[in-house]
mmCIF file of C-alpha atoms in Angstrom:
data_model
loop_
_atom_site.group_PDB
_atom_site.id
_atom_site.type_symbol
_atom_site.label_atom_id
_atom_site.label_comp_id
_atom_site.label_asym_id
_atom_site.label_seq_id
_atom_site.Cartn_x
_atom_site.Cartn_y
_atom_site.Cartn_z
ATOM 1 C CA MET A 866 -9.092 -6.786 -0.829
ATOM 2 C CA THR A 867 -8.932 -10.252 -2.319
ATOM 3 C CA THR A 868 -5.919 -12.507 -1.949
ATOM 4 C CA SER A 869 -5.818 -13.900 -5.483
ATOM 5 C CA VAL A 870 -2.778 -13.287 -7.672
ATOM 6 C CA LYS A 871 -3.450 -10.740 -10.414
ATOM 7 C CA ILE A 872 -0.003 -10.447 -12.011
ATOM 8 C CA SER A 873 2.594 -13.188 -11.804
ATOM 9 C CA VAL A 874 6.123 -12.404 -12.964
ATOM 10 C CA LYS A 875 8.382 -15.392 -13.620
ATOM 11 C CA ASN A 876 12.151 -15.123 -14.204
ATOM 12 C CA LEU A 877 11.765 -11.848 -16.092
ATOM 13 C CA THR A 878 14.946 -10.467 -17.641
ATOM 14 C CA LYS A 879 15.683 -7.509 -19.903
ATOM 15 C CA ILE A 880 19.069 -6.810 -21.464
ATOM 16 C CA PHE A 881 19.706 -3.695 -23.554
ATOM 17 C CA GLY A 882 22.484 -3.652 -26.129
ATOM 18 C CA SER A 883 23.640 -5.130 -29.421
ATOM 19 C CA HIS A 884 24.640 -8.521 -27.956
ATOM 20 C CA PRO A 885 21.755 -9.554 -25.673
ATOM 21 C CA LYS A 886 22.150 -13.309 -26.288
ATOM 22 C CA SER A 887 25.813 -13.426 -25.315
ATOM 23 C CA ALA A 888 25.079 -11.146 -22.368
ATOM 24 C CA PHE A 889 22.260 -13.439 -21.251
ATOM 25 C CA LYS A 890 24.591 -16.435 -21.398
ATOM 26 C CA LEU A 891 27.107 -14.595 -19.220
ATOM 27 C CA LEU A 892 24.319 -13.710 -16.810
ATOM 28 C CA GLN A 893 23.335 -17.380 -16.538
ATOM 29 C CA ASN A 894 26.978 -18.190 -15.821
ATOM 30 C CA GLY A 895 26.962 -15.900 -12.813
ATOM 31 C CA LYS A 896 28.646 -12.801 -14.225
ATOM 32 C CA THR A 897 27.750 -9.493 -12.590
ATOM 33 C CA LYS A 898 26.028 -6.591 -14.301
ATOM 34 C CA GLU A 899 29.338 -4.687 -14.391
ATOM 35 C CA GLN A 900 31.272 -7.633 -15.830
ATOM 36 C CA ILE A 901 28.667 -8.180 -18.547
ATOM 37 C CA PHE A 902 28.775 -4.530 -19.560
ATOM 38 C CA ALA A 903 32.586 -4.590 -19.667
ATOM 39 C CA GLU A 904 32.623 -7.704 -21.874
ATOM 40 C CA THR A 905 29.658 -7.031 -24.180
ATOM 41 C CA GLY A 906 28.622 -3.401 -23.813
ATOM 42 C CA SER A 907 25.129 -4.658 -22.935
ATOM 43 C CA THR A 908 23.201 -3.472 -19.881
ATOM 44 C CA VAL A 909 21.261 -5.845 -17.654
ATOM 45 C CA ALA A 910 18.254 -3.705 -16.720
ATOM 46 C CA VAL A 911 16.083 -6.401 -15.132
ATOM 47 C CA ASN A 912 17.672 -9.558 -13.805
ATOM 48 C CA ASN A 913 15.618 -12.727 -13.284
ATOM 49 C CA VAL A 914 12.761 -11.070 -11.382
ATOM 50 C CA SER A 915 9.969 -13.252 -10.014
ATOM 51 C CA LEU A 916 7.114 -11.868 -7.928
ATOM 52 C CA ASP A 917 3.338 -12.015 -7.486
ATOM 53 C CA ILE A 918 1.110 -8.938 -7.337
ATOM 54 C CA MET A 919 -2.234 -9.484 -5.659
ATOM 55 C CA ALA A 920 -5.638 -8.378 -6.930
ATOM 56 C CA GLY A 921 -6.785 -5.100 -5.418
ATOM 57 C CA GLU A 922 -3.469 -4.027 -3.904
ATOM 58 C CA ILE A 923 -1.296 -0.989 -4.516
ATOM 59 C CA PHE A 924 2.085 -2.562 -5.210
ATOM 60 C CA VAL A 925 4.956 -0.076 -5.188
ATOM 61 C CA ILE A 926 8.232 -0.781 -6.995
ATOM 62 C CA MET A 927 11.084 1.452 -5.978
ATOM 63 C CA GLY A 928 14.821 1.804 -6.097
ATOM 64 C CA LEU A 929 17.569 4.261 -6.894
ATOM 65 C CA SER A 930 18.115 5.597 -10.403
ATOM 66 C CA GLY A 931 19.231 2.748 -12.664
ATOM 67 C CA SER A 932 17.785 0.039 -10.416
ATOM 68 C CA GLY A 933 15.469 -1.218 -13.197
ATOM 69 C CA LYS A 934 12.105 -0.173 -11.747
ATOM 70 C CA SER A 935 10.848 1.760 -14.809
ATOM 71 C CA THR A 936 11.998 -0.998 -17.134
ATOM 72 C CA LEU A 937 10.161 -3.562 -15.030
ATOM 73 C CA ILE A 938 6.830 -1.747 -15.181
ATOM 74 C CA ARG A 939 7.125 -1.403 -18.970
ATOM 75 C CA LEU A 940 7.725 -5.120 -19.224
ATOM 76 C CA LEU A 941 4.396 -5.725 -17.478
ATOM 77 C CA ASN A 942 2.442 -4.426 -20.485
ATOM 78 C CA ARG A 943 5.216 -5.190 -22.979
ATOM 79 C CA LEU A 944 6.005 -1.622 -23.939
ATOM 80 C CA ILE A 945 9.486 -3.128 -23.747
ATOM 81 C CA GLU A 946 10.099 -6.616 -25.121
ATOM 82 C CA PRO A 947 11.528 -9.009 -22.507
ATOM 83 C CA SER A 948 14.785 -10.857 -23.152
ATOM 84 C CA ALA A 949 13.498 -13.822 -21.149
ATOM 85 C CA GLY A 950 10.764 -14.747 -18.713
ATOM 86 C CA HIS A 951 7.005 -14.441 -18.435
ATOM 87 C CA VAL A 952 4.321 -12.010 -17.244
ATOM 88 C CA PHE A 953 0.984 -13.675 -16.510
ATOM 89 C CA ILE A 954 -2.347 -11.933 -16.055
ATOM 90 C CA GLY A 955 -4.394 -14.900 -14.979
ATOM 91 C CA ASP A 956 -3.513 -17.574 -17.543
ATOM 92 C CA ASP A 957 -2.511 -15.073 -20.253
ATOM 93 C CA ASP A 958 1.208 -14.607 -20.795
ATOM 94 C CA ILE A 959 1.879 -11.030 -21.914
ATOM 95 C CA ALA A 960 5.369 -11.998 -23.040
ATOM 96 C CA GLU A 961 4.100 -14.631 -25.473
ATOM 97 C CA MET A 962 0.851 -13.198 -26.887
ATOM 98 C CA SER A 963 0.359 -11.866 -30.414
ATOM 99 C CA GLU A 964 0.404 -8.144 -31.222
ATOM 100 C CA LYS A 965 -3.354 -8.222 -31.794
ATOM 101 C CA ALA A 966 -4.027 -9.859 -28.437
ATOM 102 C CA LEU A 967 -1.589 -7.479 -26.751
ATOM 103 C CA ARG A 968 -3.410 -4.429 -28.182
ATOM 104 C CA ALA A 969 -6.698 -5.792 -26.824
ATOM 105 C CA VAL A 970 -5.174 -6.235 -23.365
ATOM 106 C CA ARG A 971 -3.800 -2.677 -23.390
ATOM 107 C CA ARG A 972 -7.148 -1.244 -24.438
ATOM 108 C CA LYS A 973 -9.375 -3.196 -22.085
ATOM 109 C CA ARG A 974 -7.413 -4.595 -19.157
ATOM 110 C CA ILE A 975 -4.341 -2.416 -18.520
ATOM 111 C CA SER A 976 -3.912 1.373 -18.463
ATOM 112 C CA MET A 977 -0.783 3.397 -17.797
ATOM 113 C CA VAL A 978 -0.115 6.822 -16.271
ATOM 114 C CA PHE A 979 3.261 8.449 -16.928
ATOM 115 C CA GLN A 980 5.174 11.158 -15.093
ATOM 116 C CA SER A 981 4.588 13.558 -17.978
ATOM 117 C CA PHE A 982 0.914 14.412 -18.300
ATOM 118 C CA ALA A 983 1.054 13.826 -22.084
ATOM 119 C CA LEU A 984 -2.263 15.607 -22.628
ATOM 120 C CA MET A 985 -3.086 16.774 -26.140
ATOM 121 C CA PRO A 986 -3.252 20.583 -25.950
ATOM 122 C CA HIS A 987 -5.668 20.984 -28.895
ATOM 123 C CA MET A 988 -8.264 18.729 -27.250
ATOM 124 C CA THR A 989 -10.608 19.629 -24.395
ATOM 125 C CA ILE A 990 -10.328 17.813 -21.086
ATOM 126 C CA LEU A 991 -13.322 15.682 -22.019
ATOM 127 C CA GLU A 992 -11.807 14.804 -25.400
ATOM 128 C CA ASN A 993 -8.496 13.879 -23.758
ATOM 129 C CA VAL A 994 -10.195 11.538 -21.326
ATOM 130 C CA ALA A 995 -12.348 9.996 -24.067
ATOM 131 C CA PHE A 996 -9.487 9.518 -26.525
ATOM 132 C CA GLY A 997 -8.602 5.982 -25.451
ATOM 133 C CA LEU A 998 -12.270 5.020 -25.564
ATOM 134 C CA GLU A 999 -12.441 6.291 -29.130
ATOM 135 C CA LEU A 1000 -9.465 4.123 -30.086
ATOM 136 C CA SER A 1001 -11.270 1.172 -28.495
ATOM 137 C CA GLY A 1002 -14.285 1.742 -30.750
ATOM 138 C CA VAL A 1003 -16.714 3.074 -28.133
ATOM 139 C CA ASN A 1004 -19.445 5.163 -29.793
ATOM 140 C CA SER A 1005 -19.557 8.919 -29.197
ATOM 141 C CA LYS A 1006 -22.560 8.885 -26.844
ATOM 142 C CA ASN A 1007 -21.072 6.261 -24.556
ATOM 143 C CA ARG A 1008 -17.612 7.875 -24.805
ATOM 144 C CA ARG A 1009 -18.985 11.147 -23.502
ATOM 145 C CA ARG A 1010 -20.945 9.466 -20.704
ATOM 146 C CA MET A 1011 -17.996 7.338 -19.572
ATOM 147 C CA ALA A 1012 -15.551 10.254 -19.777
ATOM 148 C CA LEU A 1013 -17.837 12.536 -17.749
ATOM 149 C CA GLU A 1014 -18.341 9.835 -15.122
ATOM 150 C CA THR A 1015 -14.581 9.384 -14.800
ATOM 151 C CA LEU A 1016 -13.961 13.132 -14.572
ATOM 152 C CA ALA A 1017 -16.531 13.273 -11.782
ATOM 153 C CA ARG A 1018 -14.594 10.605 -9.876
ATOM 154 C CA VAL A 1019 -11.477 12.811 -9.856
ATOM 155 C CA GLY A 1020 -13.455 15.992 -9.161
ATOM 156 C CA LEU A 1021 -13.015 17.621 -12.572
ATOM 157 C CA GLU A 1022 -16.430 17.308 -14.217
ATOM 158 C CA ALA A 1023 -16.785 21.124 -14.206
ATOM 159 C CA TYR A 1024 -13.666 21.408 -16.414
ATOM 160 C CA ALA A 1025 -14.820 19.081 -19.190
ATOM 161 C CA ASP A 1026 -14.866 21.781 -21.876
ATOM 162 C CA VAL A 1027 -11.642 23.640 -21.037
ATOM 163 C CA TYR A 1028 -8.173 22.924 -22.458
ATOM 164 C CA PRO A 1029 -5.150 21.475 -20.650
ATOM 165 C CA GLY A 1030 -3.231 24.755 -20.737
ATOM 166 C CA GLU A 1031 -5.891 26.314 -18.524
ATOM 167 C CA LEU A 1032 -5.318 23.823 -15.681
ATOM 168 C CA SER A 1033 -2.671 23.604 -12.968
ATOM 169 C CA GLY A 1034 -0.115 20.785 -12.965
ATOM 170 C CA GLY A 1035 -2.032 18.867 -10.290
ATOM 171 C CA MET A 1036 -5.281 19.174 -12.224
ATOM 172 C CA GLN A 1037 -3.566 18.034 -15.425
ATOM 173 C CA GLN A 1038 -2.293 14.947 -13.642
ATOM 174 C CA ARG A 1039 -5.852 14.262 -12.462
ATOM 175 C CA VAL A 1040 -6.892 14.368 -16.113
ATOM 176 C CA GLY A 1041 -4.134 11.894 -16.933
ATOM 177 C CA LEU A 1042 -5.417 9.628 -14.157
ATOM 178 C CA ALA A 1043 -9.002 10.007 -15.406
ATOM 179 C CA ARG A 1044 -7.941 9.085 -18.935
ATOM 180 C CA ALA A 1045 -6.306 5.903 -17.628
ATOM 181 C CA LEU A 1046 -9.408 5.029 -15.586
ATOM 182 C CA ALA A 1047 -11.960 5.796 -18.317
ATOM 183 C CA ASN A 1048 -12.178 2.229 -19.624
ATOM 184 C CA ASP A 1049 -12.259 0.857 -16.055
ATOM 185 C CA PRO A 1050 -9.074 -1.240 -16.377
ATOM 186 C CA GLU A 1051 -8.334 -4.198 -14.130
ATOM 187 C CA ILE A 1052 -4.720 -3.041 -13.804
ATOM 188 C CA LEU A 1053 -3.311 0.479 -13.562
ATOM 189 C CA LEU A 1054 0.420 1.009 -14.107
ATOM 190 C CA MET A 1055 1.787 4.300 -12.768
ATOM 191 C CA ASP A 1056 5.363 5.280 -13.607
ATOM 192 C CA GLU A 1057 6.522 8.054 -11.239
ATOM 193 C CA ALA A 1058 3.087 9.560 -11.874
ATOM 194 C CA PHE A 1059 3.314 12.209 -9.141
ATOM 195 C CA SER A 1060 7.043 12.970 -9.260
ATOM 196 C CA ALA A 1061 6.690 16.220 -11.230
ATOM 197 C CA LEU A 1062 4.213 17.724 -8.767
ATOM 198 C CA ASP A 1063 5.064 20.011 -5.860
ATOM 199 C CA PRO A 1064 4.852 18.387 -2.398
ATOM 200 C CA LEU A 1065 1.405 19.671 -1.434
ATOM 201 C CA ILE A 1066 -0.251 18.663 -4.716
ATOM 202 C CA ARG A 1067 1.630 15.377 -4.614
ATOM 203 C CA THR A 1068 0.113 14.542 -1.221
ATOM 204 C CA GLU A 1069 -3.327 15.480 -2.538
ATOM 205 C CA MET A 1070 -2.863 13.120 -5.493
ATOM 206 C CA GLN A 1071 -1.777 10.317 -3.156
ATOM 207 C CA ASP A 1072 -4.941 10.893 -1.136
ATOM 208 C CA GLU A 1073 -6.962 10.882 -4.359
ATOM 209 C CA LEU A 1074 -5.452 7.563 -5.401
ATOM 210 C CA LEU A 1075 -6.179 6.006 -2.012
ATOM 211 C CA ARG A 1076 -9.749 7.331 -2.136
ATOM 212 C CA LEU A 1077 -10.320 5.912 -5.620
ATOM 213 C CA GLN A 1078 -8.950 2.562 -4.464
ATOM 214 C CA GLU A 1079 -11.142 2.359 -1.360
ATOM 215 C CA ASN A 1080 -14.018 0.470 -2.951
ATOM 216 C CA SER A 1081 -12.142 -0.946 -5.926
ATOM 217 C CA GLU A 1082 -10.601 -4.287 -6.767
ATOM 218 C CA ARG A 1083 -8.320 -2.609 -9.291
ATOM 219 C CA THR A 1084 -4.670 -3.616 -9.050
ATOM 220 C CA ILE A 1085 -2.216 -0.703 -9.105
ATOM 221 C CA VAL A 1086 1.508 -1.027 -9.784
ATOM 222 C CA PHE A 1087 3.171 2.231 -8.783
ATOM 223 C CA ILE A 1088 6.778 3.217 -9.509
ATOM 224 C CA SER A 1089 8.384 5.672 -7.098
ATOM 225 C CA HIS A 1090 11.796 6.806 -5.930
ATOM 226 C CA ASP A 1091 10.253 8.462 -2.861
ATOM 227 C CA LEU A 1092 10.215 6.110 0.116
ATOM 228 C CA ASP A 1093 7.768 8.218 2.121
ATOM 229 C CA GLU A 1094 5.340 8.060 -0.808
ATOM 230 C CA ALA A 1095 5.815 4.310 -1.152
ATOM 231 C CA MET A 1096 5.291 3.740 2.555
ATOM 232 C CA ARG A 1097 2.193 5.947 2.549
ATOM 233 C CA ILE A 1098 0.288 4.398 -0.345
ATOM 234 C CA GLY A 1099 1.698 0.899 -0.824
ATOM 235 C CA ASN A 1100 0.068 -2.255 0.495
ATOM 236 C CA ARG A 1101 3.384 -3.900 -0.353
ATOM 237 C CA ILE A 1102 6.690 -2.603 -1.639
ATOM 238 C CA ALA A 1103 9.389 -4.186 -3.808
ATOM 239 C CA ILE A 1104 12.835 -2.586 -3.550
ATOM 240 C CA MET A 1105 15.181 -3.061 -6.511
ATOM 241 C CA GLN A 1106 18.944 -2.845 -6.886
ATOM 242 C CA ASP A 1107 20.926 -3.463 -10.090
ATOM 243 C CA GLY A 1108 17.922 -4.997 -11.833
ATOM 244 C CA GLN A 1109 17.076 -7.409 -9.020
ATOM 245 C CA VAL A 1110 14.280 -7.335 -6.463
ATOM 246 C CA ILE A 1111 16.033 -7.365 -3.083
ATOM 247 C CA GLN A 1112 13.023 -7.363 -0.761
ATOM 248 C CA VAL A 1113 9.232 -7.475 -1.024
ATOM 249 C CA GLY A 1114 7.008 -6.782 1.955
ATOM 250 C CA ARG A 1115 4.529 -4.574 3.713
ATOM 251 C CA PRO A 1116 5.886 -1.151 4.733
ATOM 252 C CA ASP A 1117 6.090 -2.168 8.395
ATOM 253 C CA GLU A 1118 7.893 -5.431 7.518
ATOM 254 C CA ILE A 1119 10.538 -3.592 5.515
ATOM 255 C CA LEU A 1120 11.006 -0.934 8.178
ATOM 256 C CA GLN A 1121 11.280 -3.394 11.032
ATOM 257 C CA ASN A 1122 13.145 -6.199 9.222
ATOM 258 C CA PRO A 1123 15.304 -4.815 6.379
ATOM 259 C CA ALA A 1124 16.756 -7.679 4.310
ATOM 260 C CA ASN A 1125 20.313 -6.329 4.081
ATOM 261 C CA ASP A 1126 22.523 -3.257 4.473
ATOM 262 C CA TYR A 1127 21.325 -1.816 1.147
ATOM 263 C CA ILE A 1128 17.703 -1.837 2.360
ATOM 264 C CA ARG A 1129 18.820 -0.569 5.752
ATOM 265 C CA SER A 1130 20.549 2.436 4.170
ATOM 266 C CA PHE A 1131 17.648 2.898 1.752
ATOM 267 C CA ILE A 1132 15.112 3.353 4.554
ATOM 268 C CA GLN A 1133 17.343 5.617 6.615
ATOM 269 C CA GLY A 1134 15.555 8.785 7.617
ATOM 270 C CA VAL A 1135 12.043 7.509 7.028
ATOM 271 C CA ASN A 1136 9.564 9.114 9.404
ATOM 272 C CA VAL A 1137 8.239 5.959 11.043
ATOM 273 C CA SER A 1138 5.538 7.912 12.866
ATOM 274 C CA ASN A 1139 3.822 8.524 9.527
ATOM 275 C CA VAL A 1140 4.357 4.989 8.232
ATOM 276 C CA LEU A 1141 3.697 2.573 11.086
ATOM 277 C CA SER A 1142 0.178 2.350 12.485
ATOM 278 C CA ALA A 1143 -1.304 1.432 15.842
ATOM 279 C CA LYS A 1144 -1.782 -2.203 14.829
ATOM 280 C CA ASP A 1145 1.917 -2.437 13.839
ATOM 281 C CA ILE A 1146 3.104 -1.708 17.371
ATOM 282 C CA ALA A 1147 0.217 -3.169 19.378
ATOM 283 C CA SER A 1148 1.080 -6.044 21.681
ATOM 284 C CA LYS A 1149 -1.089 -8.555 23.538
ATOM 285 C CA ARG A 1150 1.690 -9.368 26.017
ATOM 286 C CA HIS A 1151 1.551 -6.189 28.074
ATOM 287 C CA LEU A 1152 -1.889 -6.662 29.589
ATOM 288 C CA LEU A 1153 -3.717 -9.526 31.219
ATOM 289 C CA ASN A 1154 -6.693 -10.705 29.148
ATOM 290 C CA ILE A 1155 -9.851 -11.601 31.025
ATOM 291 C CA VAL A 1156 -12.650 -13.550 29.358
ATOM 292 C CA GLN A 1157 -16.155 -12.370 30.223
ATOM 293 C CA LYS A 1158 -18.542 -15.329 30.065
ATOM 294 C CA SER A 1159 -21.807 -13.469 30.723
ATOM 295 C CA GLU A 1160 -23.083 -9.886 30.997
ATOM 296 C CA ASP A 1161 -23.969 -10.286 34.678
ATOM 297 C CA GLU A 1162 -20.607 -11.735 35.663
ATOM 298 C CA THR A 1163 -19.195 -10.287 38.903
ATOM 299 C CA PRO A 1164 -15.808 -8.497 39.114
ATOM 300 C CA HIS A 1165 -14.411 -10.810 41.784
ATOM 301 C CA VAL A 1166 -12.500 -13.233 39.515
ATOM 302 C CA ALA A 1167 -11.018 -10.390 37.485
ATOM 303 C CA PHE A 1168 -9.874 -8.630 40.655
ATOM 304 C CA LYS A 1169 -8.223 -11.813 41.945
ATOM 305 C CA LEU A 1170 -6.411 -12.338 38.625
ATOM 306 C CA LEU A 1171 -4.985 -8.806 38.623
ATOM 307 C CA GLU A 1172 -3.937 -9.271 42.245
ATOM 308 C CA GLN A 1173 -2.206 -12.592 41.513
ATOM 309 C CA HIS A 1174 -0.377 -11.288 38.445
ATOM 310 C CA GLU A 1175 0.448 -7.947 40.107
ATOM 311 C CA ARG A 1176 -1.107 -5.947 37.271
ATOM 312 C CA ASP A 1177 -2.891 -2.581 37.406
ATOM 313 C CA PHE A 1178 -4.992 -3.019 34.260
ATOM 314 C CA ALA A 1179 -6.587 -5.776 32.200
ATOM 315 C CA VAL A 1180 -8.472 -6.073 28.920
ATOM 316 C CA VAL A 1181 -11.842 -7.833 28.976
ATOM 317 C CA LEU A 1182 -12.742 -9.938 25.942
ATOM 318 C CA ASP A 1183 -15.763 -12.080 25.202
ATOM 319 C CA ARG A 1184 -15.415 -15.824 24.677
ATOM 320 C CA TYR A 1185 -14.785 -15.237 20.940
ATOM 321 C CA GLY A 1186 -11.939 -12.816 21.554
ATOM 322 C CA TYR A 1187 -13.835 -9.596 20.800
ATOM 323 C CA TYR A 1188 -13.055 -6.508 22.845
ATOM 324 C CA LYS A 1189 -15.511 -5.615 25.627
ATOM 325 C CA GLY A 1190 -13.626 -3.053 27.698
ATOM 326 C CA MET A 1191 -10.737 -2.333 30.045
ATOM 327 C CA VAL A 1192 -10.654 -2.579 33.819
ATOM 328 C CA SER A 1193 -8.261 -1.442 36.542
ATOM 329 C CA VAL A 1194 -7.644 -2.585 40.095
ATOM 330 C CA ASP A 1195 -9.410 0.557 41.307
ATOM 331 C CA SER A 1196 -12.447 0.164 39.015
ATOM 332 C CA LEU A 1197 -12.818 -3.493 39.991
ATOM 333 C CA GLN A 1198 -12.518 -2.673 43.709
ATOM 334 C CA GLN A 1199 -15.187 -0.003 43.385
ATOM 335 C CA ALA A 1200 -17.502 -2.375 41.487
ATOM 336 C CA ARG A 1201 -17.060 -5.000 44.198
ATOM 337 C CA SER A 1202 -17.889 -2.491 46.927
ATOM 338 C CA ASN A 1203 -21.001 -1.343 45.054
ATOM 339 C CA ARG A 1204 -22.015 -4.907 44.162
ATOM 340 C CA GLN A 1205 -21.862 -4.096 40.466
ATOM 341 C CA SER A 1206 -21.137 -6.413 37.533
ATOM 342 C CA LEU A 1207 -17.855 -6.762 35.661
ATOM 343 C CA SER A 1208 -19.330 -4.730 32.785
ATOM 344 C CA GLN A 1209 -20.034 -1.876 35.193
ATOM 345 C CA SER A 1210 -16.368 -1.783 36.188
ATOM 346 C CA PHE A 1211 -15.120 -0.826 32.711
ATOM 347 C CA ILE A 1212 -13.110 2.378 32.758
ATOM 348 C CA GLU A 1213 -13.828 5.164 30.307
ATOM 349 C CA ILE A 1214 -11.298 4.878 27.528
ATOM 350 C CA THR A 1215 -11.389 5.391 23.771
ATOM 351 C CA PRO A 1216 -9.680 2.559 21.861
ATOM 352 C CA LEU A 1217 -7.289 3.380 19.039
ATOM 353 C CA SER A 1218 -8.146 2.447 15.467
ATOM 354 C CA PRO A 1219 -5.747 -0.121 13.928
ATOM 355 C CA GLU A 1220 -5.005 2.138 10.953
ATOM 356 C CA GLN A 1221 -4.174 5.291 12.916
ATOM 357 C CA SER A 1222 -0.575 6.357 12.325
ATOM 358 C CA ILE A 1223 1.816 6.707 15.252
ATOM 359 C CA SER A 1224 1.920 10.452 14.637
ATOM 360 C CA ASP A 1225 -1.860 10.539 15.164
ATOM 361 C CA ILE A 1226 -1.802 8.615 18.434
ATOM 362 C CA ILE A 1227 1.284 10.067 20.153
ATOM 363 C CA ASN A 1228 -0.686 12.686 22.053
ATOM 364 C CA ASP A 1229 -3.339 10.185 23.204
ATOM 365 C CA VAL A 1230 -0.699 7.728 24.415
ATOM 366 C CA ALA A 1231 1.326 10.435 26.142
ATOM 367 C CA THR A 1232 -1.625 11.921 28.043
ATOM 368 C CA THR A 1233 -3.319 8.687 29.138
ATOM 369 C CA ARG A 1234 -2.300 6.765 32.235
ATOM 370 C CA GLU A 1235 -3.491 3.434 30.866
ATOM 371 C CA PRO A 1236 -2.117 1.470 27.908
ATOM 372 C CA LEU A 1237 -4.483 2.099 24.994
ATOM 373 C CA PRO A 1238 -6.287 -0.851 23.365
ATOM 374 C CA VAL A 1239 -6.316 -1.141 19.576
ATOM 375 C CA VAL A 1240 -9.726 -2.258 18.325
ATOM 376 C CA ASP A 1241 -11.333 -2.155 14.884
ATOM 377 C CA ASP A 1242 -14.935 -1.214 14.157
ATOM 378 C CA LYS A 1243 -15.983 -4.874 14.365
ATOM 379 C CA GLY A 1244 -14.508 -5.329 17.822
ATOM 380 C CA HIS A 1245 -11.386 -7.271 16.835
ATOM 381 C CA TYR A 1246 -8.700 -6.738 19.461
ATOM 382 C CA TYR A 1247 -5.092 -6.239 18.266
ATOM 383 C CA GLY A 1248 -3.398 -5.559 21.596
ATOM 384 C CA VAL A 1249 -2.431 -2.401 23.465
ATOM 385 C CA VAL A 1250 -0.044 0.447 22.763
ATOM 386 C CA THR A 1251 2.147 1.674 25.607
ATOM 387 C CA LYS A 1252 4.268 4.794 26.040
ATOM 388 C CA VAL A 1253 7.403 2.642 26.137
ATOM 389 C CA LYS A 1254 6.531 0.923 22.838
ATOM 390 C CA VAL A 1255 5.937 4.260 21.092
ATOM 391 C CA LEU A 1256 9.269 5.625 22.344
ATOM 392 C CA GLN A 1257 11.137 2.460 21.330
ATOM 393 C CA THR A 1258 9.625 2.630 17.843
ATOM 394 C CA LEU A 1259 10.490 6.293 17.381
ATOM 395 C CA ASP A 1260 14.037 5.678 18.660
ATOM 396 C CA ARG A 1261 14.498 2.809 16.204
ATOM 397 C CA GLY A 1262 13.258 5.053 13.393
ATOM 398 C CA THR A 1263 15.841 7.678 14.358
ATOM 399 C CA GLU A 1264 18.632 5.090 14.331
ATOM 400 C CA ALA A 1265 17.567 3.390 11.071
#
């Protein structure tokens, strides 16, 4: 994933009602949403929101009903006209561009998936997926090719010639996703796209979205009221209340450091074992780190260090900080007796992957005597996970 900003929202405000100007003036003077409604009958749906959405990330916006999340996503492609503020895609301000320029952006750069499938029942699946391409002026041969390729990506190429009524709800939503992806947009806006699906199909669609995003730089803005869904798919999450963004952060940041009591109550009951991963709870403080300078290095120095620090285990890293293995007092003592090298004293242990969820590693941690190292496929060392740390994390999740 890149770290460049894809969408930049600056002081974005939307007021619904017959007196938006007077309501906006009251808002600038510090009046609350309730006071403005009482005085003008106007509703402040989005209140001075500023945030940056990065290229290639799944950015989830969530909040309770009436928090402004669905209004905000519609402001991003100007399906709703803003009362004030700006939405930049690169240097282009969506809020200020002409209708002609806006139509071009919607056809080529931004696609949207709604909660309702909104498929046209008289058209085949292929025709539904190709419809937006037709509006964009793509010729019939290329439309068919692009639509078939997109259907293949969501596993529905065999259903190209059937009609929406012949498909299940989950399959229809896949068609809706394929239609949005057909023109290969830079940005995909998804407004409660999976909310109408039953739990099993919903999880399958989340997996599908994550799979499609694996090798893509597409930026996805996803609206949800389901915190478990947001935590599962979001690289970052923005939580809204009364039209304002209260906190933006990675799932683990929000879980471990809620900004206020509203966020704290909002995340209550979240199953942290499915949200936090091994890298989120790994620590480098629990074990002694030993630097291996050469492959034929003896175990004597490592043994002395464990003895001095009164430790049973240590992690061995190379001089660049990459993981080499783990040793124990016993394994080092045996290597010394057998006149073996430090490398030959490594104990047999399978490191955890940084992205493994706590629920996936609980059994390994519980049944292993040693703390478990967390190492990625390139050898980067994140720290170790201990039984105590897992229990503390699960206890905090229960109390949240």
